[in-house]
Amino acid sequence: MQGFILPLDFDINIGTIFNMAKIDEIILQMKQNPKGVRFTDLCKVCDHFFGKPRKSAGSHRVYKTPWQGDPRINIQNYKGKAKGYQVKQVLLALEKLEVNHAIKK
């Protein structure tokens, strides 16, 4: 019986696929219940789509977007949860990113 040879980047691809699945699950949760999103989950989504925050002081994280103005990405940790209105702002930003910058969620 011959062994199955995996491509060299197999682990990276599986990791990327798993990460995208997790991000998709978080985005679905964000849409279903914006007030129930953990701050760390919102950070994962923002880090994935917008990179590391340009400012991370205290309980706030501010992300740079490829546009000026709204929707801005400024999120804050409130007792381990993200604020509902900030989750909605991130969802709007993801929509704008997908429509105007051809990036798939």
PDB file of N, CA and C in Angstrom, residues 58-105:
ATOM      1  N   GLY A  58      -5.983  50.721  27.205  1.00  0.00           N
ATOM      2  CA  GLY A  58      -7.040  50.449  28.167  1.00  0.00           C
ATOM      3  C   GLY A  58      -8.004  49.420  27.629  1.00  0.00           C
ATOM      4  N   SER A  59      -9.275  49.731  27.666  1.00  0.00           N
ATOM      5  CA  SER A  59     -10.291  48.781  27.213  1.00  0.00           C
ATOM      6  C   SER A  59     -10.656  48.973  25.742  1.00  0.00           C
ATOM      7  N   HIS A  60     -10.058  49.956  25.068  1.00  0.00           N
ATOM      8  CA  HIS A  60     -10.403  50.272  23.673  1.00  0.00           C
ATOM      9  C   HIS A  60      -9.378  49.727  22.685  1.00  0.00           C
ATOM     10  N   ARG A  61      -9.884  49.326  21.515  1.00  0.00           N
ATOM     11  CA  ARG A  61      -9.032  48.951  20.380  1.00  0.00           C
ATOM     12  C   ARG A  61      -9.565  49.688  19.165  1.00  0.00           C
ATOM     13  N   VAL A  62      -8.685  50.385  18.455  1.00  0.00           N
ATOM     14  CA  VAL A  62      -9.068  51.159  17.274  1.00  0.00           C
ATOM     15  C   VAL A  62      -8.369  50.550  16.059  1.00  0.00           C
ATOM     16  N   TYR A  63      -9.152  50.246  15.031  1.00  0.00           N
ATOM     17  CA  TYR A  63      -8.631  49.618  13.825  1.00  0.00           C
ATOM     18  C   TYR A  63      -8.652  50.597  12.659  1.00  0.00           C
ATOM     19  N   LYS A  64      -7.644  50.485  11.807  1.00  0.00           N
ATOM     20  CA  LYS A  64      -7.562  51.303  10.597  1.00  0.00           C
ATOM     21  C   LYS A  64      -8.394  50.631   9.506  1.00  0.00           C
ATOM     22  N   THR A  65      -9.153  51.433   8.785  1.00  0.00           N
ATOM     23  CA  THR A  65      -9.962  50.934   7.676  1.00  0.00           C
ATOM     24  C   THR A  65      -9.433  51.532   6.369  1.00  0.00           C
ATOM     25  N   PRO A  66      -9.731  50.903   5.232  1.00  0.00           N
ATOM     26  CA  PRO A  66      -9.256  51.442   3.952  1.00  0.00           C
ATOM     27  C   PRO A  66     -10.067  52.650   3.460  1.00  0.00           C
ATOM     28  N   TRP A  67     -10.932  53.186   4.296  1.00  0.00           N
ATOM     29  CA  TRP A  67     -11.718  54.367   3.951  1.00  0.00           C
ATOM     30  C   TRP A  67     -11.659  55.357   5.101  1.00  0.00           C
ATOM     31  N   GLN A  68     -12.053  56.578   4.803  1.00  0.00           N
ATOM     32  CA  GLN A  68     -12.142  57.591   5.853  1.00  0.00           C
ATOM     33  C   GLN A  68     -13.584  57.691   6.310  1.00  0.00           C
ATOM     34  N   GLY A  69     -13.765  58.019   7.567  1.00  0.00           N
ATOM     35  CA  GLY A  69     -15.116  58.211   8.090  1.00  0.00           C
ATOM     36  C   GLY A  69     -15.783  56.922   8.514  1.00  0.00           C
ATOM     37  N   ASP A  70     -17.104  56.975   8.573  1.00  0.00           N
ATOM     38  CA  ASP A  70     -17.889  55.851   9.080  1.00  0.00           C
ATOM     39  C   ASP A  70     -18.031  54.749   8.044  1.00  0.00           C
ATOM     40  N   PRO A  71     -18.222  53.520   8.454  1.00  0.00           N
ATOM     41  CA  PRO A  71     -18.181  53.089   9.844  1.00  0.00           C
ATOM     42  C   PRO A  71     -16.748  52.941  10.347  1.00  0.00           C
ATOM     43  N   ARG A  72     -16.526  53.517  11.511  1.00  0.00           N
ATOM     44  CA  ARG A  72     -15.225  53.415  12.161  1.00  0.00           C
ATOM     45  C   ARG A  72     -15.194  52.146  12.998  1.00  0.00           C
ATOM     46  N   ILE A  73     -14.005  51.657  13.249  1.00  0.00           N
ATOM     47  CA  ILE A  73     -13.855  50.451  14.061  1.00  0.00           C
ATOM     48  C   ILE A  73     -13.155  50.831  15.352  1.00  0.00           C
ATOM     49  N   ASN A  74     -13.950  51.050  16.379  1.00  0.00           N
ATOM     50  CA  ASN A  74     -13.458  51.394  17.708  1.00  0.00           C
ATOM     51  C   ASN A  74     -14.272  50.528  18.671  1.00  0.00           C
ATOM     52  N   ILE A  75     -13.621  49.498  19.189  1.00  0.00           N
ATOM     53  CA  ILE A  75     -14.361  48.560  20.041  1.00  0.00           C
ATOM     54  C   ILE A  75     -13.826  48.620  21.461  1.00  0.00           C
ATOM     55  N   GLN A  76     -14.679  48.223  22.389  1.00  0.00           N
ATOM     56  CA  GLN A  76     -14.260  48.268  23.779  1.00  0.00           C
ATOM     57  C   GLN A  76     -14.779  47.071  24.550  1.00  0.00           C
ATOM     58  N   ASN A  77     -13.967  46.659  25.507  1.00  0.00           N
ATOM     59  CA  ASN A  77     -14.279  45.520  26.356  1.00  0.00           C
ATOM     60  C   ASN A  77     -15.134  45.997  27.524  1.00  0.00           C
ATOM     61  N   TYR A  78     -16.319  45.445  27.629  1.00  0.00           N
ATOM     62  CA  TYR A  78     -17.188  45.771  28.753  1.00  0.00           C
ATOM     63  C   TYR A  78     -17.563  44.471  29.451  1.00  0.00           C
ATOM     64  N   LYS A  79     -16.855  44.167  30.519  1.00  0.00           N
ATOM     65  CA  LYS A  79     -17.094  42.953  31.315  1.00  0.00           C
ATOM     66  C   LYS A  79     -17.009  41.685  30.462  1.00  0.00           C
ATOM     67  N   GLY A  80     -16.025  41.660  29.548  1.00  0.00           N
ATOM     68  CA  GLY A  80     -15.807  40.487  28.716  1.00  0.00           C
ATOM     69  C   GLY A  80     -16.646  40.432  27.444  1.00  0.00           C
ATOM     70  N   LYS A  81     -17.579  41.359  27.316  1.00  0.00           N
ATOM     71  CA  LYS A  81     -18.457  41.385  26.144  1.00  0.00           C
ATOM     72  C   LYS A  81     -18.151  42.618  25.294  1.00  0.00           C
ATOM     73  N   ALA A  82     -18.521  42.526  24.023  1.00  0.00           N
ATOM     74  CA  ALA A  82     -18.446  43.681  23.140  1.00  0.00           C
ATOM     75  C   ALA A  82     -19.776  44.427  23.239  1.00  0.00           C
ATOM     76  N   LYS A  83     -19.726  45.721  23.061  1.00  0.00           N
ATOM     77  CA  LYS A  83     -20.965  46.499  23.090  1.00  0.00           C
ATOM     78  C   LYS A  83     -21.736  46.257  21.796  1.00  0.00           C
ATOM     79  N   GLY A  84     -23.063  46.093  21.926  1.00  0.00           N
ATOM     80  CA  GLY A  84     -23.910  45.748  20.793  1.00  0.00           C
ATOM     81  C   GLY A  84     -23.801  46.714  19.632  1.00  0.00           C
ATOM     82  N   TYR A  85     -23.787  48.006  19.909  1.00  0.00           N
ATOM     83  CA  TYR A  85     -23.728  48.988  18.823  1.00  0.00           C
ATOM     84  C   TYR A  85     -22.385  48.925  18.107  1.00  0.00           C
ATOM     85  N   GLN A  86     -21.322  48.549  18.833  1.00  0.00           N
ATOM     86  CA  GLN A  86     -20.013  48.428  18.203  1.00  0.00           C
ATOM     87  C   GLN A  86     -19.941  47.173  17.324  1.00  0.00           C
ATOM     88  N   VAL A  87     -20.605  46.112  17.744  1.00  0.00           N
ATOM     89  CA  VAL A  87     -20.698  44.898  16.917  1.00  0.00           C
ATOM     90  C   VAL A  87     -21.415  45.241  15.615  1.00  0.00           C
ATOM     91  N   LYS A  88     -22.487  46.016  15.700  1.00  0.00           N
ATOM     92  CA  LYS A  88     -23.225  46.421  14.502  1.00  0.00           C
ATOM     93  C   LYS A  88     -22.359  47.286  13.587  1.00  0.00           C
ATOM     94  N   GLN A  89     -21.525  48.154  14.163  1.00  0.00           N
ATOM     95  CA  GLN A  89     -20.613  48.975  13.366  1.00  0.00           C
ATOM     96  C   GLN A  89     -19.599  48.091  12.629  1.00  0.00           C
ATOM     97  N   VAL A  90     -19.106  47.060  13.301  1.00  0.00           N
ATOM     98  CA  VAL A  90     -18.165  46.138  12.656  1.00  0.00           C
ATOM     99  C   VAL A  90     -18.860  45.405  11.512  1.00  0.00           C
ATOM    100  N   LEU A  91     -20.095  44.972  11.717  1.00  0.00           N
ATOM    101  CA  LEU A  91     -20.842  44.303  10.644  1.00  0.00           C
ATOM    102  C   LEU A  91     -21.022  45.230   9.438  1.00  0.00           C
ATOM    103  N   LEU A  92     -21.325  46.494   9.685  1.00  0.00           N
ATOM    104  CA  LEU A  92     -21.444  47.470   8.597  1.00  0.00           C
ATOM    105  C   LEU A  92     -20.110  47.638   7.880  1.00  0.00           C
ATOM    106  N   ALA A  93     -19.032  47.678   8.638  1.00  0.00           N
ATOM    107  CA  ALA A  93     -17.703  47.820   8.050  1.00  0.00           C
ATOM    108  C   ALA A  93     -17.351  46.600   7.198  1.00  0.00           C
ATOM    109  N   LEU A  94     -17.725  45.421   7.663  1.00  0.00           N
ATOM    110  CA  LEU A  94     -17.467  44.202   6.883  1.00  0.00           C
ATOM    111  C   LEU A  94     -18.251  44.219   5.576  1.00  0.00           C
ATOM    112  N   GLU A  95     -19.491  44.704   5.635  1.00  0.00           N
ATOM    113  CA  GLU A  95     -20.299  44.839   4.420  1.00  0.00           C
ATOM    114  C   GLU A  95     -19.653  45.799   3.448  1.00  0.00           C
ATOM    115  N   LYS A  96     -19.212  46.930   3.952  1.00  0.00           N
ATOM    116  CA  LYS A  96     -18.562  47.938   3.116  1.00  0.00           C
ATOM    117  C   LYS A  96     -17.274  47.382   2.522  1.00  0.00           C
ATOM    118  N   LEU A  97     -16.537  46.649   3.303  1.00  0.00           N
ATOM    119  CA  LEU A  97     -15.297  46.037   2.846  1.00  0.00           C
ATOM    120  C   LEU A  97     -15.571  45.050   1.718  1.00  0.00           C
ATOM    121  N   GLU A  98     -16.623  44.276   1.879  1.00  0.00           N
ATOM    122  CA  GLU A  98     -16.973  43.274   0.873  1.00  0.00           C
ATOM    123  C   GLU A  98     -17.446  43.935  -0.424  1.00  0.00           C
ATOM    124  N   VAL A  99     -18.287  44.949  -0.310  1.00  0.00           N
ATOM    125  CA  VAL A  99     -18.859  45.603  -1.482  1.00  0.00           C
ATOM    126  C   VAL A  99     -17.836  46.480  -2.204  1.00  0.00           C
ATOM    127  N   ASN A 100     -17.139  47.320  -1.472  1.00  0.00           N
ATOM    128  CA  ASN A 100     -16.263  48.320  -2.088  1.00  0.00           C
ATOM    129  C   ASN A 100     -14.846  47.836  -2.332  1.00  0.00           C
ATOM    130  N   HIS A 101     -14.423  46.812  -1.656  1.00  0.00           N
ATOM    131  CA  HIS A 101     -13.017  46.389  -1.758  1.00  0.00           C
ATOM    132  C   HIS A 101     -12.871  44.922  -2.139  1.00  0.00           C
ATOM    133  N   ALA A 102     -13.957  44.315  -2.608  1.00  0.00           N
ATOM    134  CA  ALA A 102     -13.945  42.937  -3.129  1.00  0.00           C
ATOM    135  C   ALA A 102     -13.309  41.936  -2.183  1.00  0.00           C
ATOM    136  N   ILE A 103     -13.568  42.085  -0.896  1.00  0.00           N
ATOM    137  CA  ILE A 103     -13.081  41.128   0.084  1.00  0.00           C
ATOM    138  C   ILE A 103     -14.269  40.342   0.582  1.00  0.00           C
ATOM    139  N   LYS A 104     -14.158  39.025   0.509  1.00  0.00           N
ATOM    140  CA  LYS A 104     -15.253  38.152   0.939  1.00  0.00           C
ATOM    141  C   LYS A 104     -15.201  37.929   2.437  1.00  0.00           C
ATOM    142  N   LYS A 105     -16.397  37.963   3.067  1.00  0.00           N
ATOM    143  CA  LYS A 105     -16.501  37.651   4.487  1.00  0.00           C
ATOM    144  C   LYS A 105     -16.459  36.167   4.666  1.00  0.00           C
TER     145      LYS A 105
END
